[in-house]
PDB file of C-alpha atoms in Angstrom:
ATOM      1  CA  UNK S   1      20.171  18.594   4.290  1.00  0.00           C
ATOM      2  CA  UNK S   2      21.793  16.038   1.950  1.00  0.00           C
ATOM      3  CA  UNK S   3      19.766  15.509  -1.284  1.00  0.00           C
ATOM      4  CA  UNK S   4      17.754  12.330  -1.303  1.00  0.00           C
ATOM      5  CA  UNK S   5      18.745   9.399  -3.521  1.00  0.00           C
ATOM      6  CA  UNK S   6      15.264   7.883  -3.471  1.00  0.00           C
ATOM      7  CA  UNK S   7      11.958   9.806  -3.729  1.00  0.00           C
ATOM      8  CA  UNK S   8      10.117   7.198  -1.646  1.00  0.00           C
ATOM      9  CA  UNK S   9      11.068   4.185   0.440  1.00  0.00           C
ATOM     10  CA  UNK S  10       7.910   2.036   1.105  1.00  0.00           C
ATOM     11  CA  UNK S  11       7.603  -0.562   3.872  1.00  0.00           C
ATOM     12  CA  UNK S  12       4.843  -3.077   3.568  1.00  0.00           C
ATOM     13  CA  UNK S  13       3.668  -6.573   3.033  1.00  0.00           C
ATOM     14  CA  UNK S  14       5.829  -8.539   0.615  1.00  0.00           C
ATOM     15  CA  UNK S  15       2.979 -10.664  -0.700  1.00  0.00           C
ATOM     16  CA  UNK S  16       2.196 -12.537  -3.936  1.00  0.00           C
ATOM     17  CA  UNK S  17      -1.272 -12.492  -5.354  1.00  0.00           C
ATOM     18  CA  UNK S  18      -2.383 -15.846  -6.694  1.00  0.00           C
ATOM     19  CA  UNK S  19      -5.527 -15.530  -8.894  1.00  0.00           C
ATOM     20  CA  UNK S  20      -7.347 -18.435 -10.438  1.00  0.00           C
ATOM     21  CA  UNK S  21     -10.855 -19.311 -11.760  1.00  0.00           C
ATOM     22  CA  UNK S  22     -12.766 -21.403  -9.362  1.00  0.00           C
ATOM     23  CA  UNK S  23     -16.007 -23.306  -9.120  1.00  0.00           C
ATOM     24  CA  UNK S  24     -18.314 -23.153  -6.181  1.00  0.00           C
ATOM     25  CA  UNK S  25     -17.074 -26.339  -4.727  1.00  0.00           C
ATOM     26  CA  UNK S  26     -13.577 -25.043  -4.365  1.00  0.00           C
ATOM     27  CA  UNK S  27     -14.752 -21.890  -2.631  1.00  0.00           C
ATOM     28  CA  UNK S  28     -16.845 -23.868  -0.201  1.00  0.00           C
ATOM     29  CA  UNK S  29     -14.022 -26.370   0.366  1.00  0.00           C
ATOM     30  CA  UNK S  30     -11.819 -23.457   1.389  1.00  0.00           C
ATOM     31  CA  UNK S  31     -14.284 -22.526   4.128  1.00  0.00           C
ATOM     32  CA  UNK S  32     -15.176 -19.276   2.372  1.00  0.00           C
ATOM     33  CA  UNK S  33     -18.362 -17.317   2.117  1.00  0.00           C
ATOM     34  CA  UNK S  34     -18.302 -16.181  -1.445  1.00  0.00           C
ATOM     35  CA  UNK S  35     -16.918 -12.623  -1.785  1.00  0.00           C
ATOM     36  CA  UNK S  36     -15.389 -12.689   1.725  1.00  0.00           C
ATOM     37  CA  UNK S  37     -11.803 -12.922   3.059  1.00  0.00           C
ATOM     38  CA  UNK S  38     -10.248 -15.216   5.696  1.00  0.00           C
ATOM     39  CA  UNK S  39      -6.852 -15.794   7.115  1.00  0.00           C
ATOM     40  CA  UNK S  40      -5.066 -19.185   6.524  1.00  0.00           C
ATOM     41  CA  UNK S  41      -2.257 -20.957   8.323  1.00  0.00           C
ATOM     42  CA  UNK S  42       0.614 -22.021   6.236  1.00  0.00           C
ATOM     43  CA  UNK S  43      -0.484 -25.631   5.714  1.00  0.00           C
ATOM     44  CA  UNK S  44      -3.968 -24.502   4.541  1.00  0.00           C
ATOM     45  CA  UNK S  45      -2.452 -21.878   2.182  1.00  0.00           C
ATOM     46  CA  UNK S  46      -0.088 -24.356   0.589  1.00  0.00           C
ATOM     47  CA  UNK S  47      -2.841 -27.024   0.140  1.00  0.00           C
ATOM     48  CA  UNK S  48      -5.324 -24.508  -1.375  1.00  0.00           C
ATOM     49  CA  UNK S  49      -2.559 -23.051  -3.686  1.00  0.00           C
ATOM     50  CA  UNK S  50      -1.864 -26.492  -4.909  1.00  0.00           C
ATOM     51  CA  UNK S  51      -5.470 -26.940  -5.927  1.00  0.00           C
ATOM     52  CA  UNK S  52      -5.738 -23.650  -7.822  1.00  0.00           C
ATOM     53  CA  UNK S  53      -5.367 -24.843 -11.418  1.00  0.00           C
ATOM     54  CA  UNK S  54      -4.333 -22.259 -13.916  1.00  0.00           C
ATOM     55  CA  UNK S  55      -3.396 -19.611 -11.263  1.00  0.00           C
ATOM     56  CA  UNK S  56      -1.766 -16.363 -12.227  1.00  0.00           C
ATOM     57  CA  UNK S  57       0.957 -15.306  -9.773  1.00  0.00           C
ATOM     58  CA  UNK S  58       2.023 -11.755  -9.463  1.00  0.00           C
ATOM     59  CA  UNK S  59       3.827  -9.707  -6.766  1.00  0.00           C
ATOM     60  CA  UNK S  60       1.453  -7.437  -4.827  1.00  0.00           C
ATOM     61  CA  UNK S  61       0.922  -5.638  -1.562  1.00  0.00           C
ATOM     62  CA  UNK S  62      -0.217  -2.080  -1.127  1.00  0.00           C
ATOM     63  CA  UNK S  63       2.991  -0.388  -0.379  1.00  0.00           C
ATOM     64  CA  UNK S  64       4.813  -2.409  -3.082  1.00  0.00           C
ATOM     65  CA  UNK S  65       2.109  -1.285  -5.595  1.00  0.00           C
ATOM     66  CA  UNK S  66       2.692   2.247  -4.757  1.00  0.00           C
ATOM     67  CA  UNK S  67       6.521   1.863  -5.121  1.00  0.00           C
ATOM     68  CA  UNK S  68       5.943   0.213  -8.591  1.00  0.00           C
ATOM     69  CA  UNK S  69       3.572   2.996  -9.649  1.00  0.00           C
ATOM     70  CA  UNK S  70       6.074   5.687  -8.628  1.00  0.00           C
ATOM     71  CA  UNK S  71       8.791   4.015 -10.603  1.00  0.00           C
ATOM     72  CA  UNK S  72       6.502   3.705 -13.625  1.00  0.00           C
ATOM     73  CA  UNK S  73       6.041   7.446 -13.469  1.00  0.00           C
ATOM     74  CA  UNK S  74       9.844   7.881 -13.584  1.00  0.00           C
ATOM     75  CA  UNK S  75      10.483   8.255  -9.890  1.00  0.00           C
ATOM     76  CA  UNK S  76      13.120   6.533  -7.748  1.00  0.00           C
ATOM     77  CA  UNK S  77      11.576   4.107  -5.255  1.00  0.00           C
ATOM     78  CA  UNK S  78      12.709   1.494  -2.775  1.00  0.00           C
ATOM     79  CA  UNK S  79      10.781  -1.170  -0.933  1.00  0.00           C
ATOM     80  CA  UNK S  80      11.267  -2.966   2.370  1.00  0.00           C
ATOM     81  CA  UNK S  81       9.458  -6.207   2.997  1.00  0.00           C
ATOM     82  CA  UNK S  82      10.304  -9.769   3.815  1.00  0.00           C
ATOM     83  CA  UNK S  83       9.711 -12.846   1.716  1.00  0.00           C
ATOM     84  CA  UNK S  84      10.380 -16.431   2.338  1.00  0.00           C
ATOM     85  CA  UNK S  85      13.405 -18.319   0.887  1.00  0.00           C
ATOM     86  CA  UNK S  86      11.166 -19.991  -1.666  1.00  0.00           C
ATOM     87  CA  UNK S  87       9.869 -19.904  -5.231  1.00  0.00           C
ATOM     88  CA  UNK S  88       7.291 -17.211  -4.658  1.00  0.00           C
ATOM     89  CA  UNK S  89       9.871 -15.114  -2.720  1.00  0.00           C
ATOM     90  CA  UNK S  90      12.187 -15.243  -5.742  1.00  0.00           C
ATOM     91  CA  UNK S  91       9.208 -14.251  -7.995  1.00  0.00           C
ATOM     92  CA  UNK S  92       8.410 -11.302  -5.776  1.00  0.00           C
ATOM     93  CA  UNK S  93      12.018 -10.151  -5.736  1.00  0.00           C
ATOM     94  CA  UNK S  94      12.475 -10.528  -9.517  1.00  0.00           C
ATOM     95  CA  UNK S  95       9.350  -8.636 -10.353  1.00  0.00           C
ATOM     96  CA  UNK S  96      10.274  -5.697  -8.114  1.00  0.00           C
ATOM     97  CA  UNK S  97      13.767  -5.543  -9.563  1.00  0.00           C
ATOM     98  CA  UNK S  98      12.250  -5.748 -13.065  1.00  0.00           C
ATOM     99  CA  UNK S  99      10.051  -2.738 -12.181  1.00  0.00           C
ATOM    100  CA  UNK S 100      13.129  -0.770 -11.191  1.00  0.00           C
ATOM    101  CA  UNK S 101      12.599  -0.906  -7.467  1.00  0.00           C
ATOM    102  CA  UNK S 102      15.535  -0.854  -5.068  1.00  0.00           C
ATOM    103  CA  UNK S 103      14.733  -3.953  -2.972  1.00  0.00           C
ATOM    104  CA  UNK S 104      17.321  -5.776  -0.861  1.00  0.00           C
ATOM    105  CA  UNK S 105      15.464  -7.023   2.259  1.00  0.00           C
ATOM    106  CA  UNK S 106      16.930 -10.475   3.124  1.00  0.00           C
ATOM    107  CA  UNK S 107      14.568 -13.426   2.838  1.00  0.00           C
ATOM    108  CA  UNK S 108      13.386 -15.047   6.021  1.00  0.00           C
ATOM    109  CA  UNK S 109      15.912 -17.683   6.904  1.00  0.00           C
ATOM    110  CA  UNK S 110      13.784 -19.771   9.262  1.00  0.00           C
ATOM    111  CA  UNK S 111      11.701 -21.724   6.747  1.00  0.00           C
ATOM    112  CA  UNK S 112       8.623 -19.516   6.809  1.00  0.00           C
ATOM    113  CA  UNK S 113       6.836 -19.326   3.459  1.00  0.00           C
ATOM    114  CA  UNK S 114       6.260 -16.100   1.435  1.00  0.00           C
ATOM    115  CA  UNK S 115       3.005 -14.399   2.109  1.00  0.00           C
ATOM    116  CA  UNK S 116       0.280 -14.977  -0.383  1.00  0.00           C
ATOM    117  CA  UNK S 117      -3.302 -13.813  -1.126  1.00  0.00           C
ATOM    118  CA  UNK S 118      -5.210 -16.642  -2.765  1.00  0.00           C
ATOM    119  CA  UNK S 119      -7.957 -15.205  -4.875  1.00  0.00           C
ATOM    120  CA  UNK S 120     -10.727 -17.475  -6.147  1.00  0.00           C
ATOM    121  CA  UNK S 121     -12.795 -15.972  -9.029  1.00  0.00           C
ATOM    122  CA  UNK S 122     -16.079 -17.652  -9.693  1.00  0.00           C
ATOM    123  CA  UNK S 123     -18.122 -17.399 -12.935  1.00  0.00           C
ATOM    124  CA  UNK S 124     -20.223 -14.514 -11.513  1.00  0.00           C
ATOM    125  CA  UNK S 125     -17.065 -12.473 -11.140  1.00  0.00           C
ATOM    126  CA  UNK S 126     -17.077 -12.680  -7.280  1.00  0.00           C
ATOM    127  CA  UNK S 127     -13.609 -12.694  -5.738  1.00  0.00           C
ATOM    128  CA  UNK S 128     -13.129 -14.777  -2.573  1.00  0.00           C
ATOM    129  CA  UNK S 129      -9.790 -14.242  -0.864  1.00  0.00           C
ATOM    130  CA  UNK S 130      -7.686 -16.300   1.544  1.00  0.00           C
ATOM    131  CA  UNK S 131      -4.587 -14.635   2.975  1.00  0.00           C
ATOM    132  CA  UNK S 132      -1.498 -16.198   4.520  1.00  0.00           C
ATOM    133  CA  UNK S 133       0.664 -13.383   6.136  1.00  0.00           C
ATOM    134  CA  UNK S 134       3.755 -15.657   6.241  1.00  0.00           C
ATOM    135  CA  UNK S 135       7.219 -14.090   6.278  1.00  0.00           C
ATOM    136  CA  UNK S 136       5.857 -10.641   5.570  1.00  0.00           C
ATOM    137  CA  UNK S 137       4.690 -10.186   9.167  1.00  0.00           C
ATOM    138  CA  UNK S 138       7.999 -11.220  10.583  1.00  0.00           C
ATOM    139  CA  UNK S 139       9.863  -8.145   9.221  1.00  0.00           C
ATOM    140  CA  UNK S 140      12.098  -7.099  12.123  1.00  0.00           C
ATOM    141  CA  UNK S 141      13.949  -3.896  13.050  1.00  0.00           C
ATOM    142  CA  UNK S 142      17.247  -5.565  12.032  1.00  0.00           C
ATOM    143  CA  UNK S 143      15.931  -5.725   8.404  1.00  0.00           C
ATOM    144  CA  UNK S 144      15.724  -1.892   8.256  1.00  0.00           C
ATOM    145  CA  UNK S 145      18.763  -0.441   6.417  1.00  0.00           C
ATOM    146  CA  UNK S 146      19.331   2.871   8.163  1.00  0.00           C
ATOM    147  CA  UNK S 147      21.378   4.349   5.234  1.00  0.00           C
ATOM    148  CA  UNK S 148      18.431   3.509   2.774  1.00  0.00           C
ATOM    149  CA  UNK S 149      16.004   5.289   5.095  1.00  0.00           C
ATOM    150  CA  UNK S 150      18.260   8.409   5.411  1.00  0.00           C
ATOM    151  CA  UNK S 151      18.676   8.414   1.579  1.00  0.00           C
ATOM    152  CA  UNK S 152      14.834   8.570   0.976  1.00  0.00           C
ATOM    153  CA  UNK S 153      12.878  11.808   0.776  1.00  0.00           C
ATOM    154  CA  UNK S 154       9.736  10.125   2.010  1.00  0.00           C
ATOM    155  CA  UNK S 155       9.228   7.051   4.085  1.00  0.00           C
ATOM    156  CA  UNK S 156       5.933   5.515   3.213  1.00  0.00           C
ATOM    157  CA  UNK S 157       4.289   2.973   5.581  1.00  0.00           C
ATOM    158  CA  UNK S 158       1.581   0.393   4.930  1.00  0.00           C
ATOM    159  CA  UNK S 159      -1.084   0.052   7.713  1.00  0.00           C
ATOM    160  CA  UNK S 160      -1.757  -3.599   6.973  1.00  0.00           C
ATOM    161  CA  UNK S 161       1.634  -4.381   8.351  1.00  0.00           C
ATOM    162  CA  UNK S 162       0.880  -2.537  11.668  1.00  0.00           C
ATOM    163  CA  UNK S 163      -1.051  -5.633  12.951  1.00  0.00           C
ATOM    164  CA  UNK S 164       2.257  -7.492  13.397  1.00  0.00           C
ATOM    165  CA  UNK S 165       4.085  -6.488  16.652  1.00  0.00           C
ATOM    166  CA  UNK S 166       7.558  -7.259  15.263  1.00  0.00           C
ATOM    167  CA  UNK S 167       6.844  -5.447  11.914  1.00  0.00           C
ATOM    168  CA  UNK S 168       5.352  -2.485  13.828  1.00  0.00           C
ATOM    169  CA  UNK S 169       8.677  -2.328  15.762  1.00  0.00           C
ATOM    170  CA  UNK S 170      10.555  -2.268  12.440  1.00  0.00           C
ATOM    171  CA  UNK S 171       8.389   0.621  11.197  1.00  0.00           C
ATOM    172  CA  UNK S 172       8.701   2.637  14.379  1.00  0.00           C
ATOM    173  CA  UNK S 173      12.483   2.156  14.143  1.00  0.00           C
ATOM    174  CA  UNK S 174      12.376   3.433  10.542  1.00  0.00           C
ATOM    175  CA  UNK S 175      10.229   6.427  11.568  1.00  0.00           C
ATOM    176  CA  UNK S 176      12.906   7.471  14.181  1.00  0.00           C
ATOM    177  CA  UNK S 177      15.718   7.187  11.572  1.00  0.00           C
ATOM    178  CA  UNK S 178      13.763   9.172   9.034  1.00  0.00           C
ATOM    179  CA  UNK S 179      12.934  12.066  11.343  1.00  0.00           C
ATOM    180  CA  UNK S 180      16.445  12.167  12.766  1.00  0.00           C
ATOM    181  CA  UNK S 181      17.572  12.604   9.125  1.00  0.00           C
ATOM    182  CA  UNK S 182      15.036  15.389   8.493  1.00  0.00           C
ATOM    183  CA  UNK S 183      12.914  13.206   6.109  1.00  0.00           C
ATOM    184  CA  UNK S 184       9.143  13.054   5.824  1.00  0.00           C
ATOM    185  CA  UNK S 185       7.086  10.013   7.003  1.00  0.00           C
ATOM    186  CA  UNK S 186       3.821   9.074   5.259  1.00  0.00           C
ATOM    187  CA  UNK S 187       1.221   6.561   6.338  1.00  0.00           C
ATOM    188  CA  UNK S 188      -1.645   4.809   4.585  1.00  0.00           C
ATOM    189  CA  UNK S 189      -3.908   3.063   7.188  1.00  0.00           C
ATOM    190  CA  UNK S 190      -4.860   0.680   4.348  1.00  0.00           C
ATOM    191  CA  UNK S 191      -8.517   0.039   5.027  1.00  0.00           C
ATOM    192  CA  UNK S 192     -11.289   0.592   7.452  1.00  0.00           C
ATOM    193  CA  UNK S 193     -10.913  -2.760   9.211  1.00  0.00           C
ATOM    194  CA  UNK S 194      -7.246  -1.963   9.884  1.00  0.00           C
ATOM    195  CA  UNK S 195      -8.234   1.393  11.347  1.00  0.00           C
ATOM    196  CA  UNK S 196     -10.668  -0.276  13.651  1.00  0.00           C
ATOM    197  CA  UNK S 197      -8.085  -2.680  14.896  1.00  0.00           C
ATOM    198  CA  UNK S 198      -5.253  -0.136  15.171  1.00  0.00           C
ATOM    199  CA  UNK S 199      -7.303   2.992  15.845  1.00  0.00           C
ATOM    200  CA  UNK S 200      -5.621   3.954  19.108  1.00  0.00           C
ATOM    201  CA  UNK S 201      -2.066   3.252  17.818  1.00  0.00           C
ATOM    202  CA  UNK S 202      -2.696   5.325  14.560  1.00  0.00           C
ATOM    203  CA  UNK S 203      -4.161   8.128  16.649  1.00  0.00           C
ATOM    204  CA  UNK S 204      -1.138   8.075  18.980  1.00  0.00           C
ATOM    205  CA  UNK S 205       1.206   8.279  15.927  1.00  0.00           C
ATOM    206  CA  UNK S 206      -0.642  11.474  14.754  1.00  0.00           C
ATOM    207  CA  UNK S 207      -0.806  13.155  18.162  1.00  0.00           C
ATOM    208  CA  UNK S 208       2.842  12.430  18.848  1.00  0.00           C
ATOM    209  CA  UNK S 209       3.898  14.004  15.518  1.00  0.00           C
ATOM    210  CA  UNK S 210       5.409  10.839  14.019  1.00  0.00           C
ATOM    211  CA  UNK S 211       3.380  11.144  10.757  1.00  0.00           C
ATOM    212  CA  UNK S 212       3.847  14.074   8.388  1.00  0.00           C
ATOM    213  CA  UNK S 213       1.598  12.852   5.537  1.00  0.00           C
ATOM    214  CA  UNK S 214      -1.576  10.749   5.732  1.00  0.00           C
ATOM    215  CA  UNK S 215      -3.328   9.107   2.808  1.00  0.00           C
ATOM    216  CA  UNK S 216      -6.874   7.636   3.210  1.00  0.00           C
ATOM    217  CA  UNK S 217     -10.311   7.604   1.669  1.00  0.00           C
ATOM    218  CA  UNK S 218     -13.349   9.343   3.124  1.00  0.00           C
ATOM    219  CA  UNK S 219     -14.733   6.216   4.833  1.00  0.00           C
ATOM    220  CA  UNK S 220     -11.383   5.566   6.529  1.00  0.00           C
ATOM    221  CA  UNK S 221     -11.168   9.297   7.500  1.00  0.00           C
ATOM    222  CA  UNK S 222     -14.545   9.051   9.231  1.00  0.00           C
ATOM    223  CA  UNK S 223     -13.425   6.011  11.103  1.00  0.00           C
ATOM    224  CA  UNK S 224     -10.153   7.510  12.261  1.00  0.00           C
ATOM    225  CA  UNK S 225     -11.773  10.824  13.202  1.00  0.00           C
ATOM    226  CA  UNK S 226     -14.719   9.102  15.034  1.00  0.00           C
ATOM    227  CA  UNK S 227     -17.251  11.279  13.180  1.00  0.00           C
ATOM    228  CA  UNK S 228     -19.556  10.854  10.146  1.00  0.00           C
ATOM    229  CA  UNK S 229     -19.397  14.606   9.481  1.00  0.00           C
ATOM    230  CA  UNK S 230     -16.920  14.939   6.609  1.00  0.00           C
ATOM    231  CA  UNK S 231     -15.884  18.520   7.307  1.00  0.00           C
ATOM    232  CA  UNK S 232     -15.459  17.823  11.026  1.00  0.00           C
ATOM    233  CA  UNK S 233     -13.312  14.829  10.195  1.00  0.00           C
ATOM    234  CA  UNK S 234     -11.171  16.798   7.855  1.00  0.00           C
ATOM    235  CA  UNK S 235     -10.809  19.606  10.405  1.00  0.00           C
ATOM    236  CA  UNK S 236      -9.892  17.168  13.186  1.00  0.00           C
ATOM    237  CA  UNK S 237      -7.267  15.112  11.303  1.00  0.00           C
ATOM    238  CA  UNK S 238      -5.741  17.943   9.216  1.00  0.00           C
ATOM    239  CA  UNK S 239      -4.893  19.637  12.545  1.00  0.00           C
ATOM    240  CA  UNK S 240      -2.830  16.578  13.510  1.00  0.00           C
ATOM    241  CA  UNK S 241      -0.793  16.122  10.378  1.00  0.00           C
ATOM    242  CA  UNK S 242       1.186  18.390   8.041  1.00  0.00           C
ATOM    243  CA  UNK S 243      -0.367  16.948   4.886  1.00  0.00           C
ATOM    244  CA  UNK S 244      -3.696  15.178   4.718  1.00  0.00           C
ATOM    245  CA  UNK S 245      -4.829  13.621   1.390  1.00  0.00           C
ATOM    246  CA  UNK S 246      -8.402  12.235   1.158  1.00  0.00           C
ATOM    247  CA  UNK S 247      -9.771  10.334  -1.893  1.00  0.00           C
ATOM    248  CA  UNK S 248     -13.467  10.520  -2.650  1.00  0.00           C
ATOM    249  CA  UNK S 249     -13.805   7.816  -5.383  1.00  0.00           C
ATOM    250  CA  UNK S 250     -15.441   9.182  -8.469  1.00  0.00           C
ATOM    251  CA  UNK S 251     -15.738  12.623  -6.757  1.00  0.00           C
ATOM    252  CA  UNK S 252     -11.993  13.239  -6.873  1.00  0.00           C
ATOM    253  CA  UNK S 253      -9.678  13.987  -3.940  1.00  0.00           C
ATOM    254  CA  UNK S 254      -8.749  16.774  -1.478  1.00  0.00           C
ATOM    255  CA  UNK S 255      -5.395  17.700  -0.070  1.00  0.00           C
ATOM    256  CA  UNK S 256      -4.789  19.930   2.977  1.00  0.00           C
ATOM    257  CA  UNK S 257      -1.299  21.130   3.551  1.00  0.00           C
ATOM    258  CA  UNK S 258      -0.650  23.492   6.462  1.00  0.00           C
ATOM    259  CA  UNK S 259      -4.071  25.045   6.065  1.00  0.00           C
ATOM    260  CA  UNK S 260      -4.004  25.245   2.287  1.00  0.00           C
ATOM    261  CA  UNK S 261      -6.877  23.140   0.907  1.00  0.00           C
ATOM    262  CA  UNK S 262      -7.265  22.084  -2.690  1.00  0.00           C
ATOM    263  CA  UNK S 263      -9.614  19.654  -4.395  1.00  0.00           C
ATOM    264  CA  UNK S 264      -9.449  18.047  -7.830  1.00  0.00           C
ATOM    265  CA  UNK S 265     -11.758  15.820  -9.904  1.00  0.00           C
ATOM    266  CA  UNK S 266     -11.134  12.130 -10.742  1.00  0.00           C
ATOM    267  CA  UNK S 267      -9.999  11.356 -14.188  1.00  0.00           C
ATOM    268  CA  UNK S 268     -12.759  10.240 -16.636  1.00  0.00           C
ATOM    269  CA  UNK S 269     -12.481   6.725 -17.822  1.00  0.00           C
ATOM    270  CA  UNK S 270     -14.808   4.774 -20.186  1.00  0.00           C
ATOM    271  CA  UNK S 271     -15.424   1.762 -17.842  1.00  0.00           C
ATOM    272  CA  UNK S 272     -14.341   0.811 -14.292  1.00  0.00           C
ATOM    273  CA  UNK S 273     -12.973  -2.758 -14.501  1.00  0.00           C
ATOM    274  CA  UNK S 274     -11.243  -3.366 -11.162  1.00  0.00           C
ATOM    275  CA  UNK S 275     -10.753  -0.921  -8.407  1.00  0.00           C
ATOM    276  CA  UNK S 276      -8.002  -3.094  -6.767  1.00  0.00           C
ATOM    277  CA  UNK S 277      -4.954  -0.884  -6.228  1.00  0.00           C
ATOM    278  CA  UNK S 278      -6.598   2.506  -7.089  1.00  0.00           C
ATOM    279  CA  UNK S 279      -5.617   4.008  -3.850  1.00  0.00           C
ATOM    280  CA  UNK S 280      -2.048   2.629  -4.106  1.00  0.00           C
ATOM    281  CA  UNK S 281      -1.624   4.156  -7.533  1.00  0.00           C
ATOM    282  CA  UNK S 282      -3.170   7.432  -6.492  1.00  0.00           C
ATOM    283  CA  UNK S 283      -0.643   7.661  -3.702  1.00  0.00           C
ATOM    284  CA  UNK S 284       2.159   6.862  -6.194  1.00  0.00           C
ATOM    285  CA  UNK S 285       1.112   9.770  -8.403  1.00  0.00           C
ATOM    286  CA  UNK S 286       0.671  12.232  -5.588  1.00  0.00           C
ATOM    287  CA  UNK S 287       4.022  11.262  -3.993  1.00  0.00           C
ATOM    288  CA  UNK S 288       5.806  11.540  -7.357  1.00  0.00           C
ATOM    289  CA  UNK S 289       4.600  15.145  -7.640  1.00  0.00           C
ATOM    290  CA  UNK S 290       5.199  15.999  -4.061  1.00  0.00           C
ATOM    291  CA  UNK S 291       8.797  14.764  -4.204  1.00  0.00           C
ATOM    292  CA  UNK S 292       9.319  17.149  -7.007  1.00  0.00           C
ATOM    293  CA  UNK S 293       7.741  20.197  -5.040  1.00  0.00           C
ATOM    294  CA  UNK S 294       4.769  20.308  -7.465  1.00  0.00           C
ATOM    295  CA  UNK S 295       1.773  22.357  -6.149  1.00  0.00           C
ATOM    296  CA  UNK S 296      -1.043  20.403  -4.513  1.00  0.00           C
ATOM    297  CA  UNK S 297      -3.256  20.712  -7.618  1.00  0.00           C
ATOM    298  CA  UNK S 298      -0.646  19.024  -9.741  1.00  0.00           C
ATOM    299  CA  UNK S 299      -0.021  16.266  -7.196  1.00  0.00           C
ATOM    300  CA  UNK S 300      -3.749  15.516  -7.185  1.00  0.00           C
ATOM    301  CA  UNK S 301      -3.821  15.536 -10.959  1.00  0.00           C
ATOM    302  CA  UNK S 302      -0.962  13.036 -11.107  1.00  0.00           C
ATOM    303  CA  UNK S 303      -2.671  10.774  -8.482  1.00  0.00           C
ATOM    304  CA  UNK S 304      -5.876  10.798 -10.404  1.00  0.00           C
ATOM    305  CA  UNK S 305      -4.203   9.888 -13.635  1.00  0.00           C
ATOM    306  CA  UNK S 306      -2.325   6.961 -12.060  1.00  0.00           C
ATOM    307  CA  UNK S 307      -5.483   5.658 -10.252  1.00  0.00           C
ATOM    308  CA  UNK S 308      -7.579   5.956 -13.505  1.00  0.00           C
ATOM    309  CA  UNK S 309      -5.033   3.802 -15.298  1.00  0.00           C
ATOM    310  CA  UNK S 310      -5.100   0.890 -12.892  1.00  0.00           C
ATOM    311  CA  UNK S 311      -8.935   0.737 -12.540  1.00  0.00           C
ATOM    312  CA  UNK S 312      -9.400   0.439 -16.355  1.00  0.00           C
ATOM    313  CA  UNK S 313      -7.987  -3.138 -16.253  1.00  0.00           C
ATOM    314  CA  UNK S 314      -7.779  -6.173 -13.905  1.00  0.00           C
ATOM    315  CA  UNK S 315      -4.926  -6.126 -11.414  1.00  0.00           C
ATOM    316  CA  UNK S 316      -3.267  -3.549  -9.092  1.00  0.00           C
ATOM    317  CA  UNK S 317      -0.264  -2.675 -11.124  1.00  0.00           C
ATOM    318  CA  UNK S 318       0.013  -0.203 -14.113  1.00  0.00           C
ATOM    319  CA  UNK S 319      -0.116  -1.626 -17.621  1.00  0.00           C
ATOM    320  CA  UNK S 320       0.056   1.602 -19.676  1.00  0.00           C
ATOM    321  CA  UNK S 321       3.214   3.843 -19.926  1.00  0.00           C
ATOM    322  CA  UNK S 322       2.479   6.205 -16.984  1.00  0.00           C
ATOM    323  CA  UNK S 323       5.209   8.560 -17.903  1.00  0.00           C
ATOM    324  CA  UNK S 324       3.369   9.251 -21.218  1.00  0.00           C
ATOM    325  CA  UNK S 325      -0.020   9.629 -19.571  1.00  0.00           C
ATOM    326  CA  UNK S 326       1.102  12.420 -17.213  1.00  0.00           C
ATOM    327  CA  UNK S 327       2.755  14.543 -19.881  1.00  0.00           C
ATOM    328  CA  UNK S 328       0.750  17.794 -20.195  1.00  0.00           C
TER     329      UNK S 328
END
């Protein structure tokens, strides 16, 4: 097999996080129950965005966070996801390029705005979110660069994007290309709500052998396996996938690869500030090690270090020099 040029090619939501302090009136005016999330149409998203004074804008998205984390560790990562031909699309593209990510997906040419997650933070530290999926959910099979997929050791798919029929077709197309080239395919179902919506489709992917590596937390594992018994859930899902990686929060993580089972503790930190992106960065660390044929224990250690760094500050992207942190 030809050596891979990229360690990981991630496909996911090309979304910009817009975070701003907000008073109770703005939250209520957005039709939100404080601490909840709702979907917005484009007009609602643009209107609310315009009223978010002092907003901080930063490229986000689960799979994109993983790609950035892997690049910060010294790995070679690419990303596939569609933005709109607008200011936020340019911001997303620039920030991924600045992070060293290979990103060349063309912007949507039909006037659809870039996806955004509008996050209103009230004085009590509650985060209320409004999401507009925008151009991200219009990623089509034509946007998949077959050569880029073939050049990547691991194709990493974000479950959030599976809700979109056209984007789902794009990811299924990428899976076929990757397997034809002898590459591995990894999936993160993203969250329990996504698993509930897409349970049958995710199950079919596993039973048809289309997923080689699966990343989820113990709550998501229980939902996918249809059992609250942790050992039964691990036994069921690990029999359907070559590599299963399950995170347990502060209790660490477990990996099962072809019958070999290894567990490792979480990294100690002084204070948990924000758990946003912890799973994304854990996957980045684990994948970095796996792409270098490190043993399971080392892959888990790298994942734990990357996750610990991101939960020690606000935001879902690493701020410290990850390459220094992982040095033994």
